[in-house]
Amino acid sequence: MLQWQPPFYAEYDSRGKQLADIGRHSTGDLIVTEPVKQAFEKANVTGYVLRGEVFLKKGHPKKFLSTDTQRRFLLEVAFSRIRVDEAASNCYRHKSVRCFACDSGMAKFDRIVFEQPLPKPMPDMFVAYNLTARVWVADRVKRLIEENGFTGVHFVAPEDYKLDDPLYREPGDIAMAKIKDPDAFLREHVRKCEEAERLKAEKQAAKTARKKAAKKRARR
């Protein structure tokens, strides 16, 4: 994905009675008001980079554009080497996965358990390497946001976070908790994928050969 470059112009969508103090643009991009920016700087919150000011141009409802006078800024929360322990979290992956290091093919979690040991010092904010769907914050950042009354966020503890619905699992999803040797599983899985690609190529080559033979017979 290309990085969002300045100048930063954004649309908004507010379903409340005002624009939120903290909004999410993409994986690790947060659009925050100036009071949030100042509070983070005063408390020396770590784990993000200030990218610049964001200018709201349009959105819904339109009346908020004229009544809201807050300056807003783009904070980019950093990816970390912190990973979710997929087996302990009872993660489900799709059959098409080829690499346990990336999040393509990630599916559902029954719980969130981070792999140990965690880095020292721990960042106050981070995006987990194999779970990009959430921004994780330290307890002190949670208290900072709550004490200042900043809006737009909902906090869930890792042990209470559950992203699992059997109705949305793909047929043949892999339960990571049931894989005793991930490396051996991955080698065998890649072998099967390569074998399937080889058979597909052979079938296509045979089809092409039959077409060429049919054209030669037609010319005769």
XYZ file of N, CA and C in Angstrom:
660
model
N 0.847 -1.188 0.000
C 0.000 0.000 0.000
C 0.887 1.245 0.000
N 0.545 2.224 -0.808
C 1.297 3.463 -0.854
C 1.043 4.287 0.405
N 2.082 4.992 0.843
C 1.939 5.829 2.032
C 1.195 7.106 1.683
N 0.317 7.536 2.565
C -0.434 8.781 2.394
C 0.539 9.939 2.564
N 0.661 10.789 1.545
C 1.616 11.890 1.567
C 0.892 13.232 1.686
N 1.553 14.241 2.295
C 0.932 15.566 2.425
C 0.817 16.246 1.077
N -0.113 17.201 0.935
C -1.032 17.686 1.984
C -2.132 16.663 2.273
N -2.557 16.607 3.533
C -3.529 15.618 3.963
C -4.931 16.225 3.952
N -5.750 15.775 3.017
C -7.149 16.195 2.946
C -8.024 14.974 3.219
N -9.035 15.136 4.061
C -9.842 13.985 4.463
C -11.326 14.317 4.439
N -12.120 13.275 4.235
C -13.563 13.345 4.423
C -13.885 12.762 5.791
N -15.064 13.066 6.303
C -15.443 12.532 7.600
C -16.847 11.959 7.532
N -17.116 11.057 8.471
C -18.444 10.463 8.583
C -18.755 10.348 10.062
N -19.615 11.209 10.555
C -19.942 11.208 11.979
C -21.359 10.698 12.170
N -21.490 9.698 13.025
C -22.812 9.163 13.350
C -23.260 9.624 14.738
N -22.461 10.521 15.339
C -22.815 11.053 16.649
C -23.277 12.486 16.551
N -23.171 13.200 17.668
C -23.599 14.590 17.710
C -22.446 15.553 17.464
N -21.254 15.010 17.285
C -20.087 15.829 17.009
C -19.030 14.949 16.354
N -17.971 15.584 15.863
C -16.865 14.824 15.304
C -16.006 14.286 16.443
N -15.538 13.058 16.312
C -14.759 12.434 17.369
C -13.369 13.059 17.463
N -12.778 12.956 18.668
C -11.417 13.447 18.871
C -10.391 12.537 18.212
N -10.713 11.251 18.112
C -9.795 10.278 17.528
C -10.550 9.474 16.478
N -10.043 9.496 15.268
C -10.652 8.719 14.194
C -9.583 7.904 13.494
N -9.974 6.826 12.877
C -9.012 5.950 12.213
C -9.146 6.076 10.715
N -8.005 6.243 10.044
C -8.014 6.365 8.589
C -7.699 5.036 7.923
N -6.685 4.334 8.400
C -6.334 3.037 7.836
C -5.673 2.208 8.925
N -4.846 1.233 8.542
C -4.278 0.289 9.494
C -3.727 0.950 10.745
N -2.761 1.853 10.592
C -2.173 2.494 11.770
C -2.280 3.998 11.763
N -3.115 4.552 10.877
C -3.247 6.003 10.771
C -4.419 6.499 11.609
N -4.113 7.371 12.569
C -5.139 7.979 13.408
C -5.205 9.467 13.116
N -6.415 9.985 12.954
C -6.619 11.425 12.795
C -7.147 11.947 14.129
N -6.368 12.819 14.773
C -6.693 13.268 16.134
C -6.785 14.783 16.177
N -7.523 15.288 17.168
C -7.628 16.727 17.370
C -6.362 17.257 18.032
N -6.204 18.566 18.015
C -5.008 19.179 18.613
C -4.879 18.889 20.102
N -5.968 18.889 20.900
C -5.829 18.525 22.319
C -5.270 17.109 22.522
N -5.661 16.162 21.660
C -5.122 14.803 21.765
C -3.627 14.829 21.458
N -3.249 15.506 20.387
C -1.843 15.626 20.009
C -1.032 16.218 21.155
N -1.519 17.285 21.751
C -0.798 17.950 22.839
C -0.698 17.057 24.074
N -1.780 16.320 24.375
C -1.768 15.425 25.536
C -0.755 14.301 25.346
N -0.685 13.752 24.127
C 0.282 12.691 23.837
C 1.713 13.213 23.952
N 1.934 14.421 23.436
C 3.284 14.998 23.490
C 3.699 15.307 24.923
N 2.783 15.838 25.712
C 3.082 16.173 27.106
C 3.400 14.927 27.920
N 2.697 13.825 27.621
C 2.892 12.571 28.362
C 4.010 11.712 27.760
N 4.659 12.206 26.689
C 5.741 11.464 26.023
C 5.295 10.063 25.586
N 4.117 9.985 24.992
C 3.609 8.711 24.475
C 4.500 8.257 23.323
N 4.876 6.996 23.317
C 5.760 6.457 22.283
C 5.005 5.505 21.353
N 5.596 5.261 20.191
C 5.029 4.275 19.273
C 4.326 4.870 18.068
N 4.395 6.187 17.896
C 3.743 6.804 16.744
C 4.636 7.915 16.191
N 4.321 8.330 14.961
C 5.015 9.436 14.306
C 3.972 10.470 13.904
N 4.244 11.741 14.184
C 3.364 12.823 13.768
C 3.650 13.149 12.310
N 2.666 12.954 11.429
C 2.879 13.126 9.988
C 2.559 14.543 9.523
N 1.618 15.230 10.181
C 1.261 16.572 9.749
C -0.208 16.874 9.988
N -0.609 18.082 9.617
C -1.987 18.510 9.827
C -2.905 17.949 8.750
N -4.133 17.606 9.166
C -5.146 17.069 8.262
C -6.256 18.104 8.102
N -6.660 18.340 6.868
C -7.696 19.333 6.583
C -8.969 18.619 6.132
N -10.053 18.832 6.883
C -11.341 18.236 6.538
C -12.006 19.083 5.464
N -12.389 18.452 4.352
C -12.957 19.184 3.233
C -14.447 18.933 3.057
N -14.864 17.710 3.321
C -16.282 17.407 3.180
C -16.596 16.170 3.987
N -17.900 15.918 4.153
C -18.301 14.753 4.912
C -19.769 14.810 5.263
N -20.156 13.952 6.201
C -21.556 13.837 6.600
C -21.648 13.779 8.124
N -22.527 14.570 8.757
C -23.380 15.611 8.175
C -22.595 16.889 7.865
N -23.036 17.617 6.850
C -22.299 18.783 6.364
C -22.204 19.897 7.399
N -23.174 19.994 8.311
C -23.172 21.096 9.273
C -21.942 21.061 10.178
N -21.349 19.882 10.359
C -20.191 19.786 11.246
C -18.978 20.520 10.672
N -18.918 20.669 9.351
C -17.778 21.313 8.731
C -17.690 22.781 9.131
N -18.822 23.421 9.318
C -18.835 24.837 9.685
C -18.790 25.059 11.191
N -19.288 24.097 11.971
C -19.336 24.281 13.427
C -18.092 23.758 14.131
N -17.348 22.856 13.494
C -16.165 22.287 14.122
C -14.947 23.143 13.792
N -14.266 23.628 14.812
C -13.119 24.515 14.606
C -11.793 23.866 15.017
N -11.824 22.600 15.378
C -10.614 21.921 15.844
C -9.619 21.683 14.700
N -8.352 21.900 15.005
C -7.299 21.465 14.081
C -7.092 19.966 14.296
N -6.757 19.272 13.222
C -6.564 17.825 13.308
C -5.230 17.428 12.699
N -4.698 16.310 13.213
C -3.360 15.879 12.817
C -3.353 14.376 12.556
N -2.434 13.958 11.688
C -2.288 12.553 11.344
C -1.176 11.938 12.185
N -1.530 10.922 12.972
C -0.554 10.155 13.725
C -0.435 8.775 13.082
N 0.776 8.380 12.767
C 1.007 7.066 12.173
C 1.569 6.135 13.247
N 0.761 5.170 13.678
C 1.189 4.211 14.693
C 2.103 3.183 14.032
N 3.212 2.885 14.686
C 4.244 2.046 14.075
C 3.893 0.568 14.158
N 4.248 -0.173 13.085
C 4.246 -1.634 13.153
C 5.339 -2.057 14.120
N 5.148 -3.172 14.780
C 6.146 -3.676 15.707
C 6.446 -5.125 15.381
N 7.473 -5.677 16.032
C 7.757 -7.092 15.895
C 6.912 -7.914 16.863
N 6.008 -7.252 17.582
C 5.106 -7.962 18.487
C 4.117 -8.760 17.650
N 3.990 -10.029 17.971
C 3.117 -10.924 17.218
C 2.094 -11.573 18.135
N 0.973 -11.923 17.547
C -0.033 -12.710 18.254
C 0.382 -14.176 18.210
N 0.322 -14.854 19.351
C 0.575 -16.294 19.405
C -0.661 -16.982 18.831
N -0.547 -17.445 17.587
C -1.725 -17.917 16.869
C -2.277 -19.224 17.438
N -1.397 -20.103 17.881
C -1.871 -21.368 18.450
C -2.581 -21.117 19.771
N -1.963 -20.311 20.648
C -2.572 -20.022 21.949
C -3.858 -19.225 21.798
N -3.957 -18.435 20.731
C -5.148 -17.617 20.503
C -6.225 -18.357 19.725
N -5.950 -19.617 19.367
C -6.888 -20.428 18.589
C -7.262 -19.712 17.293
N -6.224 -19.276 16.585
C -6.430 -18.562 15.332
C -6.790 -19.537 14.212
N -7.626 -19.077 13.303
C -7.968 -19.825 12.093
C -7.400 -19.092 10.892
N -6.698 -19.833 10.034
C -6.162 -19.275 8.794
C -6.801 -19.996 7.602
N -6.781 -19.303 6.457
C -7.299 -19.922 5.241
C -6.286 -20.890 4.655
N -6.736 -21.850 3.894
C -5.873 -22.858 3.292
C -4.814 -22.242 2.373
N -5.105 -21.056 1.836
C -4.199 -20.471 0.853
C -2.958 -19.864 1.463
N -2.825 -19.880 2.799
C -1.678 -19.238 3.434
C -0.379 -19.928 3.028
N 0.669 -19.141 2.725
C 1.980 -19.670 2.381
C 3.045 -19.198 3.362
N 2.738 -18.210 4.192
C 3.746 -17.644 5.087
C 3.080 -17.241 6.397
N 3.599 -17.746 7.510
C 3.028 -17.415 8.813
C 3.441 -16.028 9.287
N 4.327 -15.361 8.557
C 4.810 -14.050 8.986
C 3.917 -12.912 8.499
N 3.052 -13.180 7.531
C 2.206 -12.098 7.021
C 0.754 -12.345 7.424
N -0.072 -11.334 7.243
C -1.453 -11.464 7.704
C -2.405 -11.869 6.590
N -1.896 -12.139 5.377
C -2.789 -12.628 4.332
C -3.242 -14.026 4.694
N -4.530 -14.243 4.646
C -5.056 -15.536 5.040
C -5.447 -15.594 6.497
N -5.278 -14.484 7.239
C -5.707 -14.497 8.631
C -7.228 -14.556 8.677
N -7.752 -15.253 9.654
C -9.205 -15.357 9.769
C -9.642 -14.936 11.172
N -10.084 -15.883 11.993
C -10.727 -15.532 13.257
C -9.860 -15.891 14.459
N -10.102 -15.165 15.572
C -9.447 -15.446 16.849
C -10.500 -15.758 17.900
N -10.187 -16.700 18.782
C -11.027 -16.910 19.960
C -10.582 -16.033 21.118
N -9.309 -15.627 21.095
C -8.750 -14.768 22.150
C -7.467 -14.173 21.582
N -6.861 -13.240 22.329
C -5.588 -12.674 21.894
C -4.531 -12.951 22.951
N -3.491 -13.646 22.555
C -2.343 -13.908 23.419
C -1.096 -13.491 22.646
N -0.338 -12.545 23.169
C 0.869 -12.097 22.488
C 2.026 -13.041 22.781
N 2.877 -13.228 21.772
C 4.055 -14.063 21.956
C 5.012 -13.420 22.959
N 5.687 -14.248 23.703
C 6.658 -13.773 24.689
C 8.073 -14.141 24.223
N 9.110 -13.424 24.627
C 9.041 -12.221 25.470
C 8.679 -10.995 24.640
N 8.038 -10.026 25.278
C 7.723 -8.770 24.613
C 8.969 -7.882 24.614
N 9.081 -6.983 23.652
C 10.279 -6.131 23.571
C 10.380 -5.167 24.751
N 11.604 -4.796 25.064
C 11.854 -3.800 26.112
C 12.716 -2.686 25.533
N 12.303 -1.419 25.693
C 11.045 -1.013 26.330
C 9.859 -1.220 25.391
N 8.700 -1.453 25.970
C 7.483 -1.622 25.180
C 6.996 -0.269 24.670
N 6.584 -0.172 23.386
C 5.976 1.072 22.910
C 4.612 1.270 23.549
N 4.226 2.531 23.723
C 2.906 2.818 24.299
C 1.785 2.522 23.316
N 2.087 2.573 22.020
C 1.117 2.276 20.975
C 1.802 1.419 19.922
N 1.091 0.433 19.373
C 1.690 -0.387 18.331
C 0.607 -1.118 17.545
N 0.997 -1.562 16.339
C 0.180 -2.454 15.526
C 0.902 -3.792 15.508
N 0.220 -4.865 15.905
C 0.842 -6.187 15.955
C 1.204 -6.646 14.547
N 2.330 -7.339 14.441
C 2.877 -7.719 13.147
C 1.926 -8.603 12.349
N 1.202 -9.502 13.018
C 0.310 -10.407 12.293
C -1.157 -10.196 12.659
N -1.475 -9.010 13.163
C -2.874 -8.629 13.385
C -2.979 -7.126 13.195
N -3.236 -6.723 11.962
C -3.247 -5.297 11.625
C -4.606 -4.651 11.819
N -5.568 -5.410 12.310
C -6.932 -4.894 12.404
C -7.143 -3.971 13.600
N -6.181 -3.936 14.541
C -6.369 -3.149 15.760
C -5.109 -2.380 16.116
N -5.312 -1.231 16.761
C -4.212 -0.484 17.361
C -4.224 -0.791 18.851
N -3.100 -1.238 19.384
C -2.993 -1.587 20.800
C -2.287 -0.469 21.551
N -2.779 -0.152 22.749
C -2.195 0.931 23.537
C -1.917 0.446 24.947
N -0.941 1.087 25.584
C -0.623 0.785 26.974
C -1.726 1.319 27.883
N -1.787 0.778 29.093
C -2.816 1.189 30.038
C -2.729 2.679 30.343
N -1.523 3.239 30.358
C -1.386 4.664 30.677
C -1.978 5.540 29.571
N -1.922 5.066 28.321
C -2.553 5.803 27.232
C -4.073 5.711 27.355
N -4.566 4.544 27.731
C -6.004 4.371 27.964
C -6.489 5.343 29.035
N -5.757 5.421 30.151
C -6.151 6.334 31.234
C -6.069 7.790 30.783
N -5.052 8.117 29.995
C -4.896 9.483 29.488
C -6.094 9.889 28.640
N -6.531 8.997 27.771
C -7.680 9.287 26.904
C -8.952 9.413 27.721
N -9.150 8.507 28.679
C -10.371 8.533 29.491
C -10.418 9.755 30.402
N -9.287 10.097 31.019
C -9.269 11.240 31.938
C -9.517 12.558 31.226
N -9.119 12.644 29.960
C -9.342 13.874 29.192
C -10.680 13.868 28.464
N -11.386 12.744 28.495
C -12.692 12.667 27.853
C -12.642 12.665 26.341
N -11.524 12.218 25.770
C -11.427 12.170 24.315
C -12.366 11.099 23.765
N -13.034 11.427 22.668
C -14.042 10.535 22.095
C -13.509 9.828 20.848
N -14.218 8.762 20.457
C -13.918 8.078 19.199
C -13.231 6.742 19.344
N -12.985 6.293 20.598
C -12.298 5.012 20.789
C -13.100 4.113 21.721
N -12.861 2.824 21.575
C -13.463 1.810 22.447
C -12.357 0.851 22.838
N -12.198 0.615 24.144
C -11.095 -0.200 24.634
C -11.564 -1.614 24.958
N -10.755 -2.585 24.509
C -10.996 -3.991 24.827
C -9.663 -4.609 25.227
N -9.620 -5.264 26.377
C -8.401 -5.929 26.820
C -8.105 -7.119 25.921
N -6.817 -7.445 25.694
C -6.473 -8.574 24.812
C -7.175 -9.871 25.198
N -7.247 -10.154 26.508
C -7.865 -11.417 26.925
C -9.375 -11.427 26.706
N -9.979 -10.235 26.521
C -11.413 -10.153 26.278
C -11.756 -9.973 24.800
N -10.717 -9.788 23.983
C -10.949 -9.547 22.559
C -11.258 -10.863 21.862
N -12.378 -10.930 21.220
C -12.777 -12.158 20.534
C -13.287 -11.809 19.147
N -12.644 -12.374 18.161
C -13.052 -12.180 16.777
C -13.282 -13.560 16.185
N -14.444 -14.105 16.483
C -14.703 -15.471 16.046
C -16.191 -15.669 15.816
N -16.534 -16.095 14.632
C -17.902 -16.433 14.289
C -17.848 -17.579 13.286
N -18.214 -18.793 13.694
C -18.122 -19.945 12.787
C -18.835 -19.745 11.459
N -19.837 -18.877 11.441
C -20.580 -18.658 10.205
C -19.718 -17.997 9.130
N -18.643 -17.283 9.559
C -17.814 -16.559 8.602
C -16.503 -17.274 8.294
N -16.333 -18.492 8.789
C -15.140 -19.245 8.447
C -15.277 -19.831 7.049
N -14.185 -19.809 6.338
C -14.165 -20.407 5.016
C -14.069 -21.923 5.145
N -14.634 -22.668 4.182
C -14.480 -24.130 4.215
C -13.003 -24.512 4.195
N -12.607 -25.363 5.097
C -11.214 -25.800 5.134
C -10.287 -24.880 5.880
N -10.818 -23.907 6.629
C -9.952 -23.053 7.442
C -9.119 -23.895 8.399
N -7.914 -23.420 8.673
C -6.965 -24.156 9.494
C -6.993 -23.626 10.922
N -7.219 -24.505 11.886
C -7.128 -24.126 13.295
C -5.671 -24.232 13.709
N -5.035 -23.088 13.958
C -3.603 -23.098 14.264
C -3.305 -23.870 15.544
N -4.258 -23.898 16.475
C -4.037 -24.594 17.739
C -3.869 -26.099 17.537
N -4.317 -26.612 16.407
C -4.248 -28.051 16.151
C -3.005 -28.449 15.359
N -2.175 -27.475 14.992
C -0.965 -27.767 14.237
C 0.202 -27.897 15.211
N 0.736 -29.102 15.346
C 1.813 -29.334 16.313
C 3.159 -28.843 15.789
N 3.364 -28.908 14.464
C 4.631 -28.485 13.873
C 4.330 -27.554 12.696
N 4.253 -26.230 12.948
C 3.906 -25.283 11.876
C 4.854 -25.342 10.687
N 6.160 -25.525 10.932
C 7.118 -25.562 9.823
C 6.861 -26.756 8.910
N 6.643 -27.927 9.522
C 6.364 -29.120 8.722
C 5.043 -28.974 7.973
N 4.049 -28.394 8.645
C 2.756 -28.173 7.988
C 2.921 -27.252 6.785
N 3.678 -26.177 6.961
C 3.844 -25.216 5.892
C 4.592 -25.831 4.709
N 5.631 -26.630 4.977
C 6.364 -27.296 3.891
C 5.442 -28.210 3.093
N 4.627 -28.994 3.799
C 3.710 -29.911 3.128
C 2.644 -29.155 2.354
N 2.169 -28.053 2.947
C 1.138 -27.254 2.288
C 1.677 -26.629 0.997
N 2.888 -26.068 1.061
C 3.503 -25.481 -0.136
C 3.726 -26.553 -1.196
N 4.149 -27.751 -0.777
C 4.349 -28.850 -1.728
C 3.053 -29.173 -2.459
N 1.951 -29.234 -1.708
C 0.659 -29.526 -2.327
C 0.237 -28.417 -3.289
N 0.487 -27.154 -2.898
C 0.146 -26.031 -3.772
C 0.957 -26.091 -5.069
N 2.263 -26.406 -4.953
C 3.109 -26.493 -6.134
C 2.694 -27.661 -7.021
N 2.302 -28.776 -6.415
C 1.829 -29.924 -7.181
C 0.551 -29.589 -7.938
N -0.342 -28.856 -7.272
C -1.588 -28.444 -7.930
C -1.297 -27.517 -9.103
N -0.324 -26.593 -8.934
C 0.054 -25.685 -10.025
C 0.670 -26.460 -11.186
N 1.488 -27.488 -10.871
C 2.114 -28.299 -11.914
C 1.069 -29.057 -12.731
N 0.098 -29.653 -12.039
C -0.962 -30.382 -12.734
C -1.802 -29.444 -13.592
N -2.026 -28.251 -13.091
C -2.791 -27.270 -13.847
C -2.050 -26.873 -15.117
N -0.725 -26.662 -14.993
C 0.079 -26.284 -16.155
C 0.113 -27.414 -17.172
N 0.236 -28.664 -16.693
C 0.246 -29.817 -17.610
C -1.084 -29.935 -18.340
N -2.159 -29.697 -17.636
C -3.487 -29.781 -18.253
C -3.651 -28.712 -19.326
N -3.140 -27.490 -19.025
C -3.232 -26.399 -19.983
C -2.375 -26.681 -21.210
N -1.169 -27.260 -20.976
C -0.274 -27.585 -22.093
C -0.899 -28.647 -22.994
N -1.548 -29.649 -22.394
C -2.198 -30.698 -23.181
C -3.346 -30.126 -24.004
N -4.077 -29.195 -23.411
C -5.194 -28.560 -24.116
C -4.691 -27.762 -25.313
N -3.578 -27.032 -25.089
C -2.988 -26.252 -26.184
C -2.499 -27.158 -27.305
N -1.879 -28.291 -26.917
C -1.384 -29.239 -27.925
C -2.524 -29.807 -28.750
N -3.650 -30.097 -28.117
C -4.806 -30.638 -28.858
C -5.345 -29.609 -29.845
N -5.349 -28.345 -29.443
C -5.828 -27.297 -30.336
C -4.921 -27.170 -31.553
N -3.602 -27.220 -31.324
C -2.655 -27.126 -32.444
C -2.818 -28.303 -33.393
N -3.005 -29.498 -32.814
C -3.191 -30.690 -33.652
C -4.461 -30.580 -34.465
N -5.521 -30.049 -33.864
C -6.782 -29.894 -34.586
C -6.637 -28.903 -35.732
N -5.856 -27.825 -35.546
C -5.644 -26.829 -36.600
C -4.851 -27.428 -37.754
N -3.870 -28.287 -37.420
C -3.064 -28.929 -38.479
C -3.937 -29.847 -39.324
N -4.825 -30.599 -38.667
C -5.717 -31.500 -39.400
C -6.676 -30.708 -40.276
N -7.121 -29.546 -39.767
C -8.043 -28.723 -40.547
C -7.367 -28.171 -41.789
N -6.076 -27.805 -41.708
C -5.360 -27.275 -42.872
C -5.137 -28.328 -43.941
N -5.020 -29.588 -43.554
C -4.830 -30.657 -44.516
C -6.096 -30.866 -45.351
